[in-house]
Each structure stands twice: as structure tokens, then as C-alpha cells.
XYZ file of C-alpha atoms in Angstrom:
381
model
C 15.738 -46.666 24.675
C 14.498 -46.543 28.396
C 11.767 -49.266 27.728
C 14.861 -51.360 26.625
C 17.212 -50.157 30.234
C 13.823 -51.270 31.883
C 13.356 -54.541 30.525
C 17.299 -55.606 31.103
C 17.298 -54.427 34.789
C 13.542 -56.502 34.843
C 15.468 -59.731 33.571
C 18.939 -59.073 36.064
C 16.220 -58.633 39.002
C 14.286 -62.222 38.029
C 17.720 -64.128 37.426
C 19.466 -62.569 40.449
C 16.137 -63.885 42.194
C 15.870 -67.062 40.265
C 20.095 -67.923 41.123
C 19.029 -66.891 45.076
C 16.296 -69.718 45.446
C 18.616 -72.120 43.191
C 21.211 -71.428 46.165
C 18.505 -71.481 49.016
C 17.318 -75.183 47.593
C 21.162 -76.350 47.067
C 21.534 -75.728 50.660
C 18.539 -76.777 52.241
C 19.017 -80.550 50.032
C 22.565 -80.293 51.963
C 20.511 -79.969 55.454
C 18.013 -81.825 54.563
C 19.858 -85.136 52.413
C 22.759 -85.500 55.172
C 21.651 -88.210 57.573
C 23.957 -86.606 59.797
C 22.985 -82.996 59.765
C 19.130 -84.187 60.629
C 17.549 -84.483 63.464
C 14.952 -87.299 63.951
C 12.288 -87.072 67.015
C 12.258 -90.015 69.847
C 9.070 -90.723 71.678
C 11.005 -90.425 75.103
C 8.196 -91.123 77.367
C 7.412 -94.570 75.243
C 11.044 -95.552 75.553
C 11.277 -95.002 79.349
C 7.899 -96.734 79.446
C 9.459 -100.134 77.398
C 12.338 -99.517 79.676
C 10.641 -99.408 82.597
C 8.339 -102.414 81.637
C 11.722 -104.591 80.765
C 12.921 -103.737 84.045
C 10.052 -104.814 85.853
C 9.865 -108.167 83.950
C 13.213 -108.898 84.437
C 12.977 -108.174 88.053
C 10.020 -110.335 88.622
C 11.221 -113.183 86.323
C 14.559 -112.904 88.833
C 12.450 -112.805 92.222
C 10.742 -115.800 90.849
C 13.499 -117.792 90.109
C 14.776 -117.220 93.044
C 11.233 -118.325 95.059
C 11.133 -121.001 92.726
C 13.048 -122.953 89.722
C 10.484 -124.429 88.221
C 8.411 -121.337 87.754
C 11.079 -120.356 85.832
C 10.027 -122.318 83.332
C 6.930 -121.255 82.801
C 7.739 -117.440 82.876
C 9.996 -118.241 79.564
C 6.632 -119.849 78.143
C 5.248 -116.678 78.944
C 7.444 -114.574 77.536
C 7.592 -116.493 74.329
C 3.866 -116.181 73.668
C 4.764 -112.872 74.595
C 7.549 -112.325 71.773
C 4.862 -113.948 69.550
C 2.055 -111.396 69.929
C 4.732 -108.850 69.944
C 5.661 -110.220 66.690
C 2.473 -110.224 65.432
C 1.700 -107.331 65.928
C 4.231 -105.920 64.205
C 3.575 -107.757 60.902
C 0.097 -106.865 61.052
C 1.208 -102.665 61.721
C 2.983 -103.094 58.621
C 0.698 -104.868 56.637
C -1.609 -102.306 57.654
C 1.009 -99.594 56.721
C 1.423 -101.358 53.295
C -2.164 -101.379 52.635
C -2.627 -97.269 53.418
C 0.343 -97.005 51.116
C -1.352 -99.121 48.270
C -4.864 -97.115 49.133
C -3.727 -93.505 49.524
C -0.108 -93.021 47.876
C -0.871 -94.499 44.291
C 1.447 -92.862 42.024
C -1.701 -91.727 40.085
C -2.295 -89.816 43.343
C 0.467 -87.659 42.884
C 0.258 -84.153 41.720
C 2.688 -84.116 39.183
C 1.630 -87.221 37.838
C 0.383 -86.381 34.394
C 3.607 -85.450 33.305
C 5.407 -88.969 33.732
C 2.042 -91.212 33.359
C 2.939 -94.661 30.937
C -0.703 -94.548 30.123
C -0.960 -90.661 29.070
C -1.543 -91.867 25.497
C -4.229 -94.505 26.086
C -6.056 -92.002 28.011
C -5.966 -89.699 25.788
C -9.111 -89.342 23.428
C -8.397 -91.265 20.293
C -8.782 -90.142 16.696
C -12.077 -91.687 16.399
C -14.961 -92.161 19.313
C -17.462 -93.853 17.748
C -19.436 -94.299 14.281
C -21.252 -90.898 14.788
C -18.255 -88.977 16.107
C -18.595 -85.343 14.361
C -14.402 -85.249 13.883
C -14.995 -88.133 11.345
C -14.636 -86.454 8.206
C -13.945 -87.773 4.119
C -10.121 -86.627 4.644
C -9.611 -88.024 8.035
C -9.558 -91.642 6.424
C -11.408 -92.741 9.962
C -14.344 -94.644 8.698
C -14.802 -97.692 6.068
C -17.030 -99.823 4.927
C -17.592 -103.133 6.371
C -16.291 -102.102 10.051
C -17.421 -103.451 13.796
C -20.421 -101.173 14.115
C -21.104 -102.947 17.632
C -17.250 -102.353 18.829
C -19.200 -99.729 21.980
C -21.433 -102.334 22.786
C -19.006 -104.709 23.008
C -16.486 -102.423 25.193
C -19.120 -101.878 27.654
C -20.152 -105.218 28.098
C -16.283 -105.839 28.677
C -16.131 -103.051 30.932
C -18.954 -104.821 33.136
C -17.594 -107.873 33.264
C -13.720 -107.058 34.130
C -15.912 -104.676 37.170
C -17.645 -107.383 38.005
C -14.782 -109.391 38.640
C -12.864 -106.543 40.436
C -15.761 -106.802 42.782
C -15.506 -110.349 43.291
C -12.112 -109.986 44.553
C -12.981 -106.954 46.537
C -15.577 -108.812 48.204
C -12.993 -112.056 48.516
C -10.156 -109.594 49.690
C -12.497 -108.515 52.700
C -13.662 -112.506 53.360
C -9.523 -112.926 53.624
C -9.500 -110.097 56.366
C -12.520 -111.066 58.097
C -11.095 -114.430 58.583
C -8.004 -113.604 59.573
C -8.676 -111.139 62.281
C -11.637 -114.135 63.724
C -8.248 -116.340 64.021
C -6.282 -113.893 65.741
C -8.798 -113.027 68.035
C -9.521 -116.822 68.776
C -5.516 -117.034 69.376
C -5.732 -114.181 71.539
C -8.408 -115.718 73.732
C -7.090 -119.249 73.502
C -3.251 -117.593 75.080
C -5.253 -116.024 77.519
C -7.441 -119.028 79.058
C -3.996 -120.640 78.864
C -2.645 -117.867 81.360
C -5.154 -118.017 83.524
C -4.662 -121.693 83.809
C -1.394 -121.838 84.814
C -1.927 -118.794 86.994
C -4.839 -121.031 89.176
C -2.301 -123.698 88.891
C 0.514 -121.613 90.937
C -2.254 -120.298 93.182
C -3.630 -124.412 93.968
C 0.390 -125.174 93.934
C 0.996 -122.197 96.500
C -2.207 -123.382 98.657
C -0.953 -126.666 99.051
C 2.341 -125.671 100.159
C 0.855 -123.322 102.613
C -1.539 -126.410 103.959
C 1.442 -128.665 103.952
C 3.604 -126.116 106.071
C 0.948 -125.414 108.155
C 0.546 -128.912 109.115
C 4.277 -129.773 109.752
C 4.436 -126.238 111.940
C 1.209 -128.077 113.864
C 3.398 -131.117 114.453
C 6.771 -129.450 115.617
C 4.869 -127.187 118.096
C 2.632 -130.795 119.386
C 5.895 -132.271 119.458
C 7.840 -129.346 121.229
C 4.932 -129.162 123.709
C 5.170 -133.577 124.253
C 9.029 -132.784 124.860
C 8.176 -129.529 127.347
C 5.854 -131.941 129.280
C 7.872 -134.911 129.957
C 10.828 -132.350 130.383
C 8.778 -130.905 133.397
C 7.335 -134.444 134.741
C 10.646 -135.530 135.099
C 12.472 -132.528 136.756
C 9.166 -132.940 138.895
C 9.424 -136.443 139.749
C 13.301 -136.262 140.354
C 12.700 -133.855 143.006
C 9.850 -135.506 144.818
C 12.598 -138.341 144.352
C 15.265 -135.881 146.311
C 13.226 -134.537 148.732
C 12.055 -138.337 149.796
C 15.305 -139.388 150.090
C 16.349 -136.534 152.177
C 13.009 -137.218 154.044
C 13.909 -140.583 154.751
C 17.390 -139.882 155.462
C 16.254 -137.426 158.332
C 13.992 -139.883 159.544
C 16.419 -143.170 159.399
C 17.269 -144.839 162.630
C 21.004 -144.081 162.241
C 20.249 -140.465 162.239
C 17.455 -140.401 164.573
C 19.486 -142.506 167.117
C 15.691 -144.671 167.023
C 16.533 -147.262 170.193
C 14.392 -149.594 168.046
C 17.347 -149.941 165.953
C 19.415 -152.563 168.047
C 17.894 -155.268 169.840
C 17.767 -155.950 172.766
C 18.286 -159.043 175.573
C 14.776 -158.057 177.194
C 13.044 -158.711 174.036
C 13.058 -159.062 170.044
C 11.857 -155.509 170.057
C 14.965 -154.115 172.039
C 18.407 -153.038 171.135
C 21.385 -152.043 172.404
C 22.695 -149.049 171.030
C 26.276 -149.384 172.107
C 25.967 -153.077 170.007
C 24.256 -151.866 166.667
C 25.999 -153.053 163.741
C 23.598 -151.759 161.056
C 20.815 -152.869 159.193
C 19.898 -156.325 159.543
C 19.993 -158.430 155.992
C 16.145 -158.601 155.790
C 16.284 -154.595 156.040
C 19.351 -154.531 153.326
C 17.323 -156.734 151.055
C 13.960 -154.739 151.333
C 16.463 -151.950 150.408
C 18.058 -153.648 147.092
C 13.888 -154.857 146.040
C 13.242 -151.434 146.863
C 16.502 -150.043 144.292
C 15.568 -152.530 141.993
C 12.215 -151.889 141.824
C 13.148 -147.869 141.007
C 16.026 -149.290 138.406
C 13.214 -151.048 136.696
C 10.707 -147.983 136.913
C 13.404 -146.004 135.320
C 14.274 -148.078 132.754
C 10.595 -148.990 131.979
C 10.307 -144.648 131.358
C 13.473 -144.642 129.462
C 11.788 -146.961 127.465
C 8.852 -145.404 127.100
C 10.623 -142.021 126.020
C 12.332 -143.773 123.389
C 9.298 -145.182 121.914
C 8.032 -142.021 121.894
C 10.491 -140.183 120.246
C 10.629 -143.174 117.432
C 7.083 -142.684 117.144
C 7.240 -139.114 116.336
C 10.339 -139.391 114.220
C 8.339 -142.020 112.515
C 5.167 -139.504 112.075
C 7.846 -136.944 110.810
C 9.008 -139.142 107.882
C 5.882 -139.984 107.089
C 5.304 -136.006 106.716
C 7.983 -135.571 104.541
C 7.685 -138.245 102.334
C 3.951 -137.071 101.776
C 5.564 -133.624 101.272
C 7.931 -135.354 98.732
C 5.210 -137.166 96.559
C 2.948 -134.138 96.658
C 5.546 -131.944 94.988
C 6.415 -134.716 92.222
C 2.958 -134.721 91.572
C 2.818 -130.701 91.052
C 6.242 -131.178 88.908
C 4.668 -134.362 87.047
C 1.538 -131.991 86.212
C 3.784 -128.868 85.332
C 6.074 -130.580 83.084
C 3.074 -132.178 81.046
C 1.455 -128.746 80.897
C 4.499 -127.230 79.661
C 4.604 -130.310 77.155
C 1.526 -129.883 75.950
C 1.947 -125.766 75.817
C 5.110 -126.214 73.673
C 3.115 -128.870 71.338
C 0.288 -126.376 70.924
C 2.840 -123.430 69.984
C 4.233 -125.407 67.330
C 1.136 -125.940 65.802
C -0.084 -122.360 65.781
C 3.673 -121.235 65.150
C 3.285 -123.949 61.609
C -0.390 -122.882 61.249
C 1.036 -118.771 61.148
C 3.753 -119.688 58.829
C 1.564 -121.299 56.638
C -1.164 -118.195 56.552
C 1.986 -115.767 56.013
C 3.266 -118.192 52.978
C -0.132 -117.953 51.453
C -0.628 -114.117 51.867
C 3.129 -113.510 50.568
C 2.359 -116.211 47.419
C -1.194 -115.625 47.026
C -2.472 -112.340 48.305
C -0.023 -109.362 48.559
C 1.400 -110.000 44.670
C 0.691 -106.196 43.932
C 3.839 -104.898 45.702
C 5.735 -101.475 45.032
C 8.557 -101.746 42.866
C 11.709 -99.729 43.291
C 10.500 -97.096 40.652
C 7.758 -96.039 42.964
C 9.931 -95.170 45.906
C 12.427 -93.044 43.817
C 10.203 -90.589 42.816
C 10.110 -89.490 46.602
C 12.757 -87.227 48.577
C 13.844 -85.665 45.463
C 13.385 -82.139 46.339
C 12.815 -80.630 50.025
C 9.735 -79.621 49.107
């Protein structure tokens, strides 16, 4: 009687423990399989670094667009190349993940695979292993006259043949992987050399622009110096003329009351001041000739200044035309290089697409089915 009560008490305790674990498992499933309540970790440092890199790239592109309008096209090409490399990296990572799953997460490597192994019967021992199997008895009806006694040898040969086929397939896959990595390395090196060439052309363009700007500045400085010298010379000449005019006026016969200003009856060189009527026609003519000579000198000087300005203007126009031709030549070179890069990118894209199609059609045929993924995530453990 006591033993029966003790057994019933133990059964109740075990039943309660089982029920408690079942309820805990149900609540755990609700927490884990509910996407709203589950918290997924995020690498904030990596995301922040990506955001910072993106902001830096955008700021650099905006600065380059502000400085050089044509530089924007080159940056777009470089960005497309980087995006293409990122897509290749993502495809390569996905392929590596698929290969890892296919190699290290096979169904037969699971703990409970023996419970639902579809080839379980095939793996079990057959009723007859050979002609010398000690389990063969007369009543078992497993051994008869006229049977194939070379079956073991034939199976061994078949297994060796299958092993050689598998080894050949493995070697071919390894060789294909080596070819793919070599192609990716060559593509990366070619893209790096192209980018270095673009940087070299940009530096040459900046150097040419600097030289042109330096020549223009030197020309403007010489022109300013020449104009300043001409202005100083004109001021000095004007000041000298004014001083000469003042001196002539101060030393003239009118202001100094020179007695020789008027002629006298006592001689041709003597004059009477009370009868002085002004300068003689010869003196007036001499003054006019002097004024005419001064006018001609002024006209000649103005013509010389006009010719000088015209020569400087012509030289400035030639400099501008040279700069314009140089910029056009640089633009043509950039357009030609951009066209060549676009052509090579199209060829590389077509080659990559053909390679991906070949891999999807020929190499990656053994893909996991839905049944393989359905066996995971069925419990919380």
C-alpha cells in the first residue's frame, strides 16, 4: 500500500514537472518566434562608419562639382566602379556563405538525422553481405546455385570508379575557383591602374591651369607696371611743360619790361616802350610753329600709347585663345577617356554576367530545397 502511494506521488511529480517544462517551452516559443518582441543586435560602429564614409564621399563630390563641372562625370564613373565592386563583394560573400552551409551544415551532420534519414534502409545491413556470410542458412533462402559470385569485386570496381569521378569533379571545381579568383584579381588591378591614370590626368590638368594662371598674372603685372610708368612719365612731362610755361611767362618781355621789346628810331634793335604794340609777326609765327610742334608731339605720343594698348590687348586675346584651346583639348581627352572607360565597363559587365550565368547554370546546381530549411528553427533549443 505504501509503495503504491509512493509510486503515485512520484508519477504526479514527474507529470507536474513535464507540464511545467511544456508551459515554459510554449512561452519561450512565443518570445523567440515573435519578430516584434525579439531584439536583433546591430553593429552601430560599422553603421556609423558607413554613414560617415557616405557623408565624406558626398561632401567631396559636392566640392568637386563646385570647382570643376567636368570633374563630376569622373566621380560618377568612379562611384559606379565602387558600386560594382561592392556588388561583386556581396555576391562573393553570399557564395562563400552558401558553400559553407553546403559543406558544414549538411542534413546528415545534424544530431537527429538518423530519425528521418530517407536512406536509412539503404544504410542498414542487408540480409546478405556475401556468399560467406555466416547468417546465411538453408531456411533463410538467401543463397542459391547459379548466383553472381563476382558481385563483391564488381561493386568494388564501381565504387573506385565513382570515387575517381568525384575526385575529378573536386579538382575541376577547385580549378574553376582559382580561375575566378585570378580574374577578380586582374579586374581589381586594372581598375586600380585606371583610377591612377585618372588621378594623373587630373594632376596634369591642375598643373597646366596653374601655369596658365601664372602666365596671365605675370602678363597683368607687366601691363600694370607699364601703365604706371606711362602715367608717371605723362605727369612728369606735364609738370615740366607747366614749369617751362611759367618760366617763359616770367621771363617774357611783357612781364619783365625788356627795353628791347620795342623798336627805336635810333636803331633796329631799340624800341619805344610807349609805342609797343605787341609781338611781331615773326615772333607770333615762331610761337605758332612751337605750338604746332607741340601738338604734333602730343598727337604722336597719343598714337604711340594707343598702339601700345592695342598691342597689349592683342597679346591678352592671344593668351585667352591659347587657354581656351588648351581647355578644349583637355575636355576632348577627358571625354575620350570616359568613353573608353564606359566601353571597358560594358565589356566587363557582360563578361561578369556570362560568368554568373555559367555558374548558376552549370556549377551551382546542388542548391538547398525548402525541405532542408524547414527542418530548422522548429524549437527554442
